[in-house]
């Protein structure tokens, strides 16, 4: 009924069992095919655990030496691919324990004293998450750089700005592009907050209650680069907030990227014709020779679905989960791996697409005043002449209605027509009915006036510089810890 004897998973807990795991159980519970990604972190946390076992005097010096050199050998062999999981391995922990015992015999099992896979897997996954969220942050930082550069390139280009996908008011096109950098810098600050909250080591929690052995969770925490060790061993093994919060951040990045995707798709249509996406970032059609499709933009839009799905899946799995470790928690990994790996492939493609897209300045400038996008200027002109805004709005609307009826643009109305609509609409109104006038008047902080846009780009650049410093110092500390 069972081929348990060949299944290494049973090796970690076989003592009280008369029979090994059934094939069906083994097939269901096996996770090494995805959790092997945790191997470098598992080995590093085993080395930290070994150090506390050593200082506690629980292991003979000779055993410590053997274990340490076997763990270090395994680190190299895992990195080179020389040591890999086999069919009978259940998960990354049992595979690596097999590696240890293959190297040094039964004494390899000594590393397990005072530790459970429950605190082990929680620790490994935190280390994996920190490492990879730093990688995502690095790519976000590069993406921001690309966005800021593109925004700077178009920081003197007028274009229509939209609400409800209808012409609203003219804007500087660089202002339009720069808005995406603000969204991603918020994501970077989310990652930075998340890093602080995630810097808690669960190692030492054991199965759930801590350990009767003289371990030192605070020392292990420091060794692994965490700020502190868990304040509650039960929370230590069951807390997966760092996973769901990371998934929320990754999904939010996905949503931000999807809005870029949608924008690019629209701007690259024949009808708009503003965006010219580079050949290297477009695809063709197998049947229609003329086609050039913005597939990166479409994938950028589409990937948000799976990123949100991963978040929803993990939150749903965590909901109502009872005390401490339950095997449900094994379902935390694939969504996290998937969201991270999705973005690590998506972000560079989106960066490349943005960096190489050219926009048609003439077309955007010509479109800027159309669709009566300067009507607000008429209303604001009247407000400056102390007319209540409701009346000013009414009068500007009447100008638009007259233009629509007579098929003209606002600046084509005669002085007499303006005065007939409102006595305060004197000749001076013509001065504000230009795109340049409208743009340069939007001087509120964060507005689209060229001087404000220039200031905004400077601020974004400075902030990006601060983020890169933070990310690289954290990343350097992390890789220093991993190679210690
Ligand atoms: N593969 C397991 C996981 O990912 C490791 C922890 C197993 N713990 C247990 N009590 N069965 O969650």
Tab-separated table of C-alpha atoms and ligand atoms in Angstrom:
chain	number	residue	atom	x	y	z
A	1	UNK	CA	0.000	0.000	0.000
A	2	UNK	CA	2.874	2.322	0.609
A	3	UNK	CA	6.336	2.897	-0.690
A	4	UNK	CA	7.109	4.812	2.506
A	5	UNK	CA	10.486	3.197	2.975
A	6	UNK	CA	11.854	5.081	-0.012
A	7	UNK	CA	10.369	8.382	1.000
A	8	UNK	CA	12.785	10.614	2.766
A	9	UNK	CA	9.935	12.780	4.095
A	10	UNK	CA	9.075	10.066	6.598
A	11	UNK	CA	12.672	10.140	7.752
A	12	UNK	CA	12.028	13.275	9.794
A	13	UNK	CA	9.232	11.785	11.858
A	14	UNK	CA	9.082	8.014	11.334
A	15	UNK	CA	9.666	6.894	14.957
A	16	UNK	CA	6.083	6.413	16.107
A	17	UNK	CA	4.800	5.154	12.741
A	18	UNK	CA	4.525	1.499	11.810
A	19	UNK	CA	4.139	2.345	8.133
A	20	UNK	CA	5.560	5.025	5.861
A	21	UNK	CA	3.471	7.636	4.066
A	22	UNK	CA	1.063	6.447	1.377
A	23	UNK	CA	1.922	7.453	-2.168
A	24	UNK	CA	-1.161	9.664	-2.243
A	25	UNK	CA	-0.178	11.503	0.933
A	26	UNK	CA	3.376	11.877	-0.228
A	27	UNK	CA	2.294	13.257	-3.609
A	28	UNK	CA	-0.002	15.758	-1.907
A	29	UNK	CA	2.339	16.909	0.795
A	30	UNK	CA	5.556	17.084	-1.247
A	31	UNK	CA	6.732	20.679	-1.622
A	32	UNK	CA	10.390	20.380	-2.588
A	33	UNK	CA	9.527	21.013	-6.245
A	34	UNK	CA	8.803	24.638	-5.286
A	35	UNK	CA	10.331	25.212	-1.859
A	36	UNK	CA	13.825	24.305	-3.090
A	37	UNK	CA	14.113	28.061	-3.676
A	38	UNK	CA	14.543	28.266	0.115
A	39	UNK	CA	17.660	26.058	0.156
A	40	UNK	CA	20.294	28.837	0.493
A	41	UNK	CA	18.299	30.452	3.323
A	42	UNK	CA	17.719	27.105	5.049
A	43	UNK	CA	21.454	26.387	5.023
A	44	UNK	CA	22.284	29.844	6.338
A	45	UNK	CA	19.738	29.592	9.148
A	46	UNK	CA	21.082	26.120	9.991
A	47	UNK	CA	24.543	27.650	10.374
A	48	UNK	CA	23.075	30.271	12.746
A	49	UNK	CA	21.282	27.534	14.695
A	50	UNK	CA	24.515	25.528	14.846
A	51	UNK	CA	26.308	28.522	16.390
A	52	UNK	CA	23.845	28.684	19.295
A	53	UNK	CA	23.984	24.915	19.743
A	54	UNK	CA	27.763	25.290	19.873
A	55	UNK	CA	27.748	28.085	22.459
A	56	UNK	CA	25.194	26.223	24.548
A	57	UNK	CA	27.679	23.379	24.873
A	58	UNK	CA	25.049	20.856	23.754
A	59	UNK	CA	27.119	19.384	20.945
A	60	UNK	CA	30.608	17.915	21.137
A	61	UNK	CA	33.145	20.174	19.399
A	62	UNK	CA	33.866	17.467	16.847
A	63	UNK	CA	30.176	17.258	15.860
A	64	UNK	CA	30.007	21.036	15.483
A	65	UNK	CA	33.047	20.993	13.190
A	66	UNK	CA	31.616	18.213	11.067
A	67	UNK	CA	28.220	19.869	10.780
A	68	UNK	CA	29.673	23.252	9.948
A	69	UNK	CA	31.906	22.000	7.182
A	70	UNK	CA	29.121	19.800	5.755
A	71	UNK	CA	26.710	22.769	5.754
A	72	UNK	CA	29.310	24.945	4.027
A	73	UNK	CA	29.956	22.248	1.428
A	74	UNK	CA	26.238	21.995	0.841
A	75	UNK	CA	26.045	25.768	0.343
A	76	UNK	CA	28.504	25.473	-2.542
A	77	UNK	CA	26.894	22.340	-3.948
A	78	UNK	CA	23.410	23.826	-3.855
A	79	UNK	CA	24.694	26.977	-5.579
A	80	UNK	CA	26.417	24.947	-8.310
A	81	UNK	CA	23.541	22.493	-8.672
A	82	UNK	CA	25.740	19.541	-7.636
A	83	UNK	CA	23.374	18.805	-4.765
A	84	UNK	CA	19.710	18.773	-5.774
A	85	UNK	CA	16.496	17.241	-4.473
A	86	UNK	CA	15.560	13.708	-5.467
A	87	UNK	CA	12.142	12.106	-5.932
A	88	UNK	CA	11.983	10.805	-2.378
A	89	UNK	CA	12.618	14.201	-0.739
A	90	UNK	CA	9.529	15.770	0.794
A	91	UNK	CA	10.610	19.347	1.255
A	92	UNK	CA	13.687	21.537	1.264
A	93	UNK	CA	14.352	20.777	4.936
A	94	UNK	CA	14.268	17.004	4.562
A	95	UNK	CA	16.316	17.172	1.349
A	96	UNK	CA	19.060	19.165	3.047
A	97	UNK	CA	19.048	16.903	6.096
A	98	UNK	CA	19.527	13.993	3.690
A	99	UNK	CA	22.477	15.924	2.248
A	100	UNK	CA	23.972	16.315	5.719
A	101	UNK	CA	23.614	12.671	6.670
A	102	UNK	CA	24.969	11.540	3.303
A	103	UNK	CA	28.080	13.563	4.070
A	104	UNK	CA	28.670	12.871	7.762
A	105	UNK	CA	26.340	10.033	8.711
A	106	UNK	CA	23.721	9.970	11.463
A	107	UNK	CA	25.386	12.823	13.315
A	108	UNK	CA	23.924	15.084	10.591
A	109	UNK	CA	20.613	14.793	12.451
A	110	UNK	CA	22.137	16.590	15.462
A	111	UNK	CA	21.384	19.947	13.836
A	112	UNK	CA	17.704	19.389	14.504
A	113	UNK	CA	18.007	19.769	18.299
A	114	UNK	CA	15.741	22.536	19.590
A	115	UNK	CA	14.408	23.326	16.136
A	116	UNK	CA	11.245	22.372	14.295
A	117	UNK	CA	10.407	22.714	10.627
A	118	UNK	CA	7.791	25.156	11.881
A	119	UNK	CA	10.233	27.821	13.032
A	120	UNK	CA	12.681	26.792	10.328
A	121	UNK	CA	10.308	27.351	7.413
A	122	UNK	CA	9.028	30.618	8.884
A	123	UNK	CA	12.618	31.853	9.158
A	124	UNK	CA	13.652	30.672	5.683
A	125	UNK	CA	10.651	32.295	4.048
A	126	UNK	CA	11.337	35.609	5.781
A	127	UNK	CA	14.921	35.545	4.544
A	128	UNK	CA	13.794	34.666	1.014
A	129	UNK	CA	11.177	37.431	1.100
A	130	UNK	CA	13.603	40.094	2.348
A	131	UNK	CA	16.193	39.142	-0.292
A	132	UNK	CA	13.672	39.207	-3.129
A	133	UNK	CA	11.702	42.268	-2.041
A	134	UNK	CA	15.056	44.082	-2.127
A	135	UNK	CA	15.502	42.848	-5.700
A	136	UNK	CA	12.021	44.106	-6.623
A	137	UNK	CA	12.842	47.434	-4.943
A	138	UNK	CA	16.031	47.712	-7.013
A	139	UNK	CA	14.051	47.212	-10.220
A	140	UNK	CA	11.369	49.673	-9.118
A	141	UNK	CA	14.093	52.193	-8.514
A	142	UNK	CA	15.422	51.705	-12.064
A	143	UNK	CA	11.892	51.966	-13.431
A	144	UNK	CA	11.456	55.292	-11.615
A	145	UNK	CA	14.711	56.498	-13.129
A	146	UNK	CA	13.446	55.648	-16.621
A	147	UNK	CA	10.123	57.368	-15.956
A	148	UNK	CA	11.836	60.502	-14.635
A	149	UNK	CA	14.123	60.602	-17.698
A	150	UNK	CA	11.167	60.239	-20.091
A	151	UNK	CA	9.197	62.868	-18.175
A	152	UNK	CA	12.173	65.222	-18.414
A	153	UNK	CA	12.372	64.634	-22.181
A	154	UNK	CA	8.756	65.825	-22.496
A	155	UNK	CA	8.826	68.494	-19.780
A	156	UNK	CA	8.124	71.206	-22.373
A	157	UNK	CA	5.532	69.295	-24.427
A	158	UNK	CA	1.892	70.394	-24.117
A	159	UNK	CA	-0.799	67.759	-24.448
A	160	UNK	CA	-4.456	67.444	-23.576
A	161	UNK	CA	-5.028	66.134	-20.065
A	162	UNK	CA	-8.006	63.827	-19.546
A	163	UNK	CA	-10.740	63.058	-17.090
A	164	UNK	CA	-13.301	60.398	-18.021
A	165	UNK	CA	-11.049	59.846	-21.089
A	166	UNK	CA	-12.363	63.196	-22.402
A	167	UNK	CA	-10.244	66.305	-22.961
A	168	UNK	CA	-10.195	68.180	-19.651
A	169	UNK	CA	-7.392	70.753	-19.374
A	170	UNK	CA	-4.030	71.034	-21.114
A	171	UNK	CA	-1.056	69.600	-19.234
A	172	UNK	CA	2.661	69.215	-19.771
A	173	UNK	CA	3.107	65.680	-21.103
A	174	UNK	CA	6.120	65.160	-18.809
A	175	UNK	CA	3.770	65.871	-15.884
A	176	UNK	CA	1.508	63.099	-17.163
A	177	UNK	CA	4.420	60.626	-17.347
A	178	UNK	CA	5.931	61.682	-14.008
A	179	UNK	CA	2.770	60.738	-12.102
A	180	UNK	CA	3.774	57.074	-12.445
A	181	UNK	CA	7.052	57.694	-10.590
A	182	UNK	CA	5.075	59.027	-7.621
A	183	UNK	CA	3.066	55.792	-7.488
A	184	UNK	CA	6.197	53.643	-7.607
A	185	UNK	CA	7.967	55.744	-4.996
A	186	UNK	CA	5.021	55.093	-2.688
A	187	UNK	CA	5.552	51.377	-3.384
A	188	UNK	CA	9.227	51.787	-2.532
A	189	UNK	CA	8.314	53.389	0.751
A	190	UNK	CA	5.870	50.516	1.408
A	191	UNK	CA	8.725	48.044	0.866
A	192	UNK	CA	10.909	50.036	3.228
A	193	UNK	CA	8.245	49.938	5.983
A	194	UNK	CA	7.665	46.258	5.290
A	195	UNK	CA	11.390	45.552	5.700
A	196	UNK	CA	11.292	47.058	9.191
A	197	UNK	CA	8.255	45.020	10.225
A	198	UNK	CA	9.608	41.814	8.684
A	199	UNK	CA	12.925	42.046	10.509
A	200	UNK	CA	11.816	39.680	13.302
A	201	UNK	CA	13.330	36.215	13.627
A	202	UNK	CA	11.038	33.284	14.494
A	203	UNK	CA	13.983	30.889	14.951
A	204	UNK	CA	13.934	29.515	18.496
A	205	UNK	CA	10.135	29.258	18.575
A	206	UNK	CA	10.556	25.502	17.996
A	207	UNK	CA	7.321	23.715	17.148
A	208	UNK	CA	5.325	26.412	18.958
A	209	UNK	CA	6.346	26.764	22.610
A	210	UNK	CA	10.013	27.746	22.482
A	211	UNK	CA	12.709	25.359	23.645
A	212	UNK	CA	13.859	23.703	26.849
A	213	UNK	CA	17.393	23.732	25.476
A	214	UNK	CA	19.584	26.744	26.263
A	215	UNK	CA	19.190	28.367	22.844
A	216	UNK	CA	19.619	32.092	22.248
A	217	UNK	CA	16.993	33.388	19.801
A	218	UNK	CA	18.254	36.949	20.069
A	219	UNK	CA	21.771	35.899	19.063
A	220	UNK	CA	20.384	33.880	16.123
A	221	UNK	CA	18.311	36.876	15.092
A	222	UNK	CA	21.365	39.144	15.057
A	223	UNK	CA	23.422	36.533	13.220
A	224	UNK	CA	20.752	36.406	10.479
A	225	UNK	CA	20.501	40.182	10.176
A	226	UNK	CA	17.106	40.490	11.878
A	227	UNK	CA	16.522	43.407	14.248
A	228	UNK	CA	14.868	41.267	16.921
A	229	UNK	CA	13.521	37.824	17.723
A	230	UNK	CA	9.835	37.050	18.077
A	231	UNK	CA	8.085	38.107	21.290
A	232	UNK	CA	5.714	35.113	21.187
A	233	UNK	CA	6.776	31.693	19.958
A	234	UNK	CA	3.221	30.760	18.887
A	235	UNK	CA	2.977	33.932	16.826
A	236	UNK	CA	6.512	33.264	15.597
A	237	UNK	CA	5.514	30.049	13.828
A	238	UNK	CA	2.066	31.133	12.649
A	239	UNK	CA	2.548	34.738	11.585
A	240	UNK	CA	2.445	35.117	7.806
A	241	UNK	CA	1.573	38.827	7.773
A	242	UNK	CA	4.914	39.405	6.104
A	243	UNK	CA	3.715	37.215	3.205
A	244	UNK	CA	0.289	38.779	2.794
A	245	UNK	CA	1.690	42.280	3.210
A	246	UNK	CA	4.402	41.586	0.629
A	247	UNK	CA	1.715	40.236	-1.705
A	248	UNK	CA	-0.327	43.396	-1.194
A	249	UNK	CA	2.678	45.536	-2.085
A	250	UNK	CA	3.439	43.362	-5.122
A	251	UNK	CA	-0.207	43.492	-6.227
A	252	UNK	CA	-0.223	47.274	-5.818
A	253	UNK	CA	2.891	47.517	-7.978
A	254	UNK	CA	1.046	45.292	-10.467
A	255	UNK	CA	-1.950	47.622	-10.444
A	256	UNK	CA	0.314	50.623	-11.020
A	257	UNK	CA	2.067	48.854	-13.882
A	258	UNK	CA	-1.295	47.864	-15.361
A	259	UNK	CA	-2.326	51.518	-15.561
A	260	UNK	CA	0.825	52.257	-17.540
A	261	UNK	CA	-0.042	49.286	-19.746
A	262	UNK	CA	-3.530	50.603	-20.455
A	263	UNK	CA	-2.209	54.100	-21.151
A	264	UNK	CA	0.374	52.808	-23.591
A	265	UNK	CA	-2.207	50.656	-25.389
A	266	UNK	CA	-4.490	53.655	-25.853
A	267	UNK	CA	-1.761	56.085	-26.874
A	268	UNK	CA	-0.371	53.607	-29.437
A	269	UNK	CA	-3.695	53.181	-31.286
A	270	UNK	CA	-3.991	54.568	-34.813
A	271	UNK	CA	-6.741	56.836	-33.517
A	272	UNK	CA	-4.470	58.476	-30.935
A	273	UNK	CA	-1.153	57.917	-32.651
A	274	UNK	CA	0.784	59.677	-29.893
A	275	UNK	CA	3.051	56.811	-28.814
A	276	UNK	CA	5.524	55.094	-31.091
A	277	UNK	CA	6.598	51.938	-29.266
A	278	UNK	CA	10.051	50.708	-30.349
A	279	UNK	CA	10.207	47.593	-32.554
A	280	UNK	CA	12.261	45.768	-29.922
A	281	UNK	CA	9.384	46.163	-27.487
A	282	UNK	CA	6.541	45.309	-29.896
A	283	UNK	CA	5.340	42.132	-31.557
A	284	UNK	CA	3.889	41.380	-34.971
A	285	UNK	CA	0.990	39.245	-36.125
A	286	UNK	CA	1.309	35.813	-37.681
A	287	UNK	CA	-1.369	36.659	-40.244
A	288	UNK	CA	-1.574	40.459	-40.599
A	289	UNK	CA	1.759	41.734	-41.921
A	290	UNK	CA	1.052	45.376	-41.072
A	291	UNK	CA	0.475	44.741	-37.349
A	292	UNK	CA	2.659	46.083	-34.592
A	293	UNK	CA	1.188	45.212	-31.221
A	294	UNK	CA	2.044	46.638	-27.794
A	295	UNK	CA	2.247	43.198	-26.135
A	296	UNK	CA	4.390	44.358	-23.205
A	297	UNK	CA	1.767	46.957	-22.340
A	298	UNK	CA	-0.953	44.316	-22.576
A	299	UNK	CA	0.964	41.850	-20.398
A	300	UNK	CA	1.662	44.678	-17.955
A	301	UNK	CA	-2.087	45.221	-17.768
A	302	UNK	CA	-2.881	41.505	-17.575
A	303	UNK	CA	-0.339	40.432	-14.945
A	304	UNK	CA	-2.141	42.480	-12.301
A	305	UNK	CA	-4.814	39.769	-12.300
A	306	UNK	CA	-2.522	37.013	-11.061
A	307	UNK	CA	-0.795	39.342	-8.581
A	308	UNK	CA	-4.133	40.242	-7.007
A	309	UNK	CA	-5.136	36.555	-7.161
A	310	UNK	CA	-2.035	35.542	-5.200
A	311	UNK	CA	-2.849	38.082	-2.493
A	312	UNK	CA	-6.464	36.925	-2.307
A	313	UNK	CA	-5.422	33.267	-2.172
A	314	UNK	CA	-3.065	33.747	0.769
A	315	UNK	CA	-5.431	35.999	2.728
A	316	UNK	CA	-8.186	33.426	2.261
A	317	UNK	CA	-5.897	30.601	3.381
A	318	UNK	CA	-4.930	32.570	6.523
A	319	UNK	CA	-8.494	33.480	7.430
A	320	UNK	CA	-9.740	31.501	10.438
A	321	UNK	CA	-6.540	29.448	10.685
A	322	UNK	CA	-6.287	28.070	14.224
A	323	UNK	CA	-3.387	28.239	16.681
A	324	UNK	CA	0.270	27.929	15.653
A	325	UNK	CA	1.365	25.818	12.687
A	326	UNK	CA	-1.108	24.055	10.413
A	327	UNK	CA	-0.176	22.478	7.150
A	328	UNK	CA	-2.361	25.014	5.330
A	329	UNK	CA	0.602	27.338	5.817
A	330	UNK	CA	2.561	25.412	3.182
A	331	UNK	CA	0.241	27.177	0.711
A	332	UNK	CA	1.955	30.497	1.476
A	333	UNK	CA	4.936	29.833	-0.755
A	334	UNK	CA	3.874	29.383	-4.368
A	335	UNK	CA	1.850	32.627	-4.470
A	336	UNK	CA	4.774	34.573	-2.991
A	337	UNK	CA	7.302	33.001	-5.374
A	338	UNK	CA	4.953	33.606	-8.292
A	339	UNK	CA	4.292	37.276	-7.512
A	340	UNK	CA	7.971	37.998	-7.017
A	341	UNK	CA	9.070	36.130	-10.124
A	342	UNK	CA	6.298	37.726	-12.174
A	343	UNK	CA	7.447	41.228	-11.284
A	344	UNK	CA	11.144	40.465	-11.690
A	345	UNK	CA	10.392	39.608	-15.338
A	346	UNK	CA	7.782	42.301	-15.899
A	347	UNK	CA	9.503	45.382	-14.466
A	348	UNK	CA	12.584	45.348	-16.741
A	349	UNK	CA	10.342	44.855	-19.794
A	350	UNK	CA	8.182	47.820	-18.805
A	351	UNK	CA	11.291	49.927	-18.127
A	352	UNK	CA	12.627	49.090	-21.582
A	353	UNK	CA	9.297	49.847	-23.218
A	354	UNK	CA	9.039	53.266	-21.564
A	355	UNK	CA	12.667	54.179	-22.230
A	356	UNK	CA	12.305	53.480	-25.967
A	357	UNK	CA	8.832	54.917	-26.634
A	358	UNK	CA	8.742	58.192	-28.559
A	359	UNK	CA	5.759	60.526	-28.466
A	360	UNK	CA	4.495	62.739	-31.275
A	361	UNK	CA	4.977	66.246	-29.877
A	362	UNK	CA	3.251	68.004	-32.790
A	363	UNK	CA	0.167	65.826	-32.573
A	364	UNK	CA	-0.111	66.262	-28.798
A	365	UNK	CA	0.419	70.037	-29.021
A	366	UNK	CA	-2.216	70.355	-31.753
A	367	UNK	CA	-4.679	68.351	-29.678
A	368	UNK	CA	-3.981	70.291	-26.457
A	369	UNK	CA	-6.498	73.150	-26.979
A	370	UNK	CA	-9.155	71.068	-28.759
A	371	UNK	CA	-12.254	69.699	-27.112
A	372	UNK	CA	-12.700	73.124	-25.439
A	373	UNK	CA	-10.016	72.210	-22.916
A	374	UNK	CA	-9.481	75.925	-22.214
A	375	UNK	CA	-13.035	76.550	-20.994
A	376	UNK	CA	-11.875	76.530	-17.348
A	377	UNK	CA	-9.558	79.448	-18.224
A	378	UNK	CA	-12.610	81.573	-19.085
A	379	UNK	CA	-14.241	80.713	-15.759
A	380	UNK	CA	-11.022	81.432	-13.819
A	381	UNK	CA	-10.659	84.755	-15.709
A	382	UNK	CA	-14.101	85.795	-14.455
A	383	UNK	CA	-13.288	84.661	-10.898
A	384	UNK	CA	-10.253	86.963	-10.990
A	385	UNK	CA	-12.750	89.728	-11.920
A	386	UNK	CA	-14.669	88.841	-8.687
A	387	UNK	CA	-17.539	87.023	-10.394
A	388	UNK	CA	-18.844	84.110	-8.248
A	389	UNK	CA	-17.601	80.796	-9.668
A	390	UNK	CA	-21.095	79.447	-10.284
A	391	UNK	CA	-21.834	82.377	-12.626
A	392	UNK	CA	-18.373	82.156	-14.170
A	393	UNK	CA	-18.889	78.432	-14.869
A	394	UNK	CA	-22.254	79.219	-16.432
A	395	UNK	CA	-20.764	81.904	-18.705
A	396	UNK	CA	-17.857	79.679	-19.814
A	397	UNK	CA	-20.389	76.922	-20.573
A	398	UNK	CA	-22.347	79.390	-22.717
A	399	UNK	CA	-19.150	80.163	-24.686
A	400	UNK	CA	-18.664	76.425	-25.334
A	401	UNK	CA	-22.302	76.030	-26.389
A	402	UNK	CA	-21.972	78.933	-28.860
A	403	UNK	CA	-18.762	77.436	-30.283
A	404	UNK	CA	-20.388	74.032	-30.679
A	405	UNK	CA	-23.381	75.583	-32.435
A	406	UNK	CA	-21.237	77.612	-34.819
A	407	UNK	CA	-18.453	75.033	-35.171
A	408	UNK	CA	-15.653	77.219	-33.801
A	409	UNK	CA	-12.969	77.066	-31.106
A	410	UNK	CA	-13.166	79.351	-28.043
A	411	UNK	CA	-10.516	81.831	-29.217
A	412	UNK	CA	-12.507	82.310	-32.440
A	413	UNK	CA	-15.428	84.020	-30.625
A	414	UNK	CA	-15.619	87.781	-31.278
A	415	UNK	CA	-15.227	90.458	-28.584
A	416	UNK	CA	-18.909	91.279	-28.990
A	417	UNK	CA	-19.942	87.663	-28.521
A	418	UNK	CA	-17.841	87.389	-25.343
A	419	UNK	CA	-19.334	90.596	-23.936
A	420	UNK	CA	-22.842	89.466	-24.814
A	421	UNK	CA	-22.343	86.314	-22.796
A	422	UNK	CA	-20.935	88.190	-19.768
A	423	UNK	CA	-20.073	91.887	-19.373
A	424	UNK	CA	-16.811	91.013	-17.594
A	425	UNK	CA	-15.563	88.921	-20.545
A	426	UNK	CA	-13.453	91.785	-21.880
A	427	UNK	CA	-10.736	91.497	-24.553
A	428	UNK	CA	-8.184	90.350	-21.935
A	429	UNK	CA	-9.849	86.928	-21.898
A	430	UNK	CA	-8.064	86.155	-25.148
A	431	UNK	CA	-4.712	86.152	-23.321
A	432	UNK	CA	-5.727	83.180	-21.202
A	433	UNK	CA	-7.164	81.292	-24.157
A	434	UNK	CA	-3.792	79.877	-25.173
A	435	UNK	CA	-2.275	76.573	-24.127
A	436	UNK	CA	0.948	78.255	-23.019
A	437	UNK	CA	-1.032	80.725	-20.877
A	438	UNK	CA	-3.138	77.968	-19.352
A	439	UNK	CA	-0.083	75.847	-18.564
A	440	UNK	CA	2.014	78.599	-17.035
A	441	UNK	CA	-0.891	79.708	-14.836
A	442	UNK	CA	-1.143	76.296	-13.084
A	443	UNK	CA	1.436	77.245	-10.495
A	444	UNK	CA	0.007	75.556	-7.422
A	445	UNK	CA	2.400	73.083	-5.776
A	446	UNK	CA	2.318	69.874	-7.834
A	447	UNK	CA	0.558	71.673	-10.710
A	448	UNK	CA	1.385	71.426	-14.396
A	449	UNK	CA	3.110	74.838	-14.816
A	450	UNK	CA	6.524	74.192	-16.433
A	451	UNK	CA	8.366	75.601	-13.410
A	452	UNK	CA	6.390	73.326	-11.066
A	453	UNK	CA	7.028	70.298	-13.271
A	454	UNK	CA	10.760	71.048	-13.246
A	455	UNK	CA	10.698	71.254	-9.443
A	456	UNK	CA	8.717	68.024	-9.245
A	457	UNK	CA	11.251	66.186	-11.415
A	458	UNK	CA	14.055	67.467	-9.204
A	459	UNK	CA	12.264	66.214	-6.077
A	460	UNK	CA	11.551	62.821	-7.665
A	461	UNK	CA	15.218	62.471	-8.624
A	462	UNK	CA	16.367	63.350	-5.110
A	463	UNK	CA	13.939	60.880	-3.551
A	464	UNK	CA	15.016	58.164	-5.959
A	465	UNK	CA	18.606	58.787	-4.889
A	466	UNK	CA	17.620	58.286	-1.251
A	467	UNK	CA	15.819	55.050	-2.093
A	468	UNK	CA	18.775	53.649	-4.019
A	469	UNK	CA	21.028	54.359	-1.029
A	470	UNK	CA	18.626	52.599	1.319
A	471	UNK	CA	18.156	49.601	-0.995
A	472	UNK	CA	21.846	49.129	-1.689
A	473	UNK	CA	22.878	49.376	1.946
A	474	UNK	CA	20.192	46.853	2.954
A	475	UNK	CA	21.132	44.573	0.048
A	476	UNK	CA	24.842	44.766	0.916
A	477	UNK	CA	24.078	43.913	4.557
A	478	UNK	CA	21.912	41.002	3.459
A	479	UNK	CA	24.458	39.492	1.107
A	480	UNK	CA	27.157	40.008	3.752
A	481	UNK	CA	24.998	38.021	6.182
A	482	UNK	CA	24.345	35.274	3.614
A	483	UNK	CA	28.028	34.781	2.890
A	484	UNK	CA	29.154	34.996	6.534
B	1	LIG	N1	6.969	22.050	4.073
B	1	LIG	C1	6.393	22.584	5.236
B	1	LIG	C2	5.825	23.978	4.961
B	1	LIG	O1	6.163	24.526	3.976
B	1	LIG	C3	7.416	22.685	6.307
B	1	LIG	C4	6.853	22.729	7.691
B	1	LIG	C5	6.300	21.384	8.037
B	1	LIG	N2	5.864	21.354	9.388
B	1	LIG	C6	5.048	20.415	9.840
B	1	LIG	N3	4.684	20.484	11.085
B	1	LIG	N4	4.618	19.430	9.057
B	1	LIG	O2	5.031	24.529	5.690
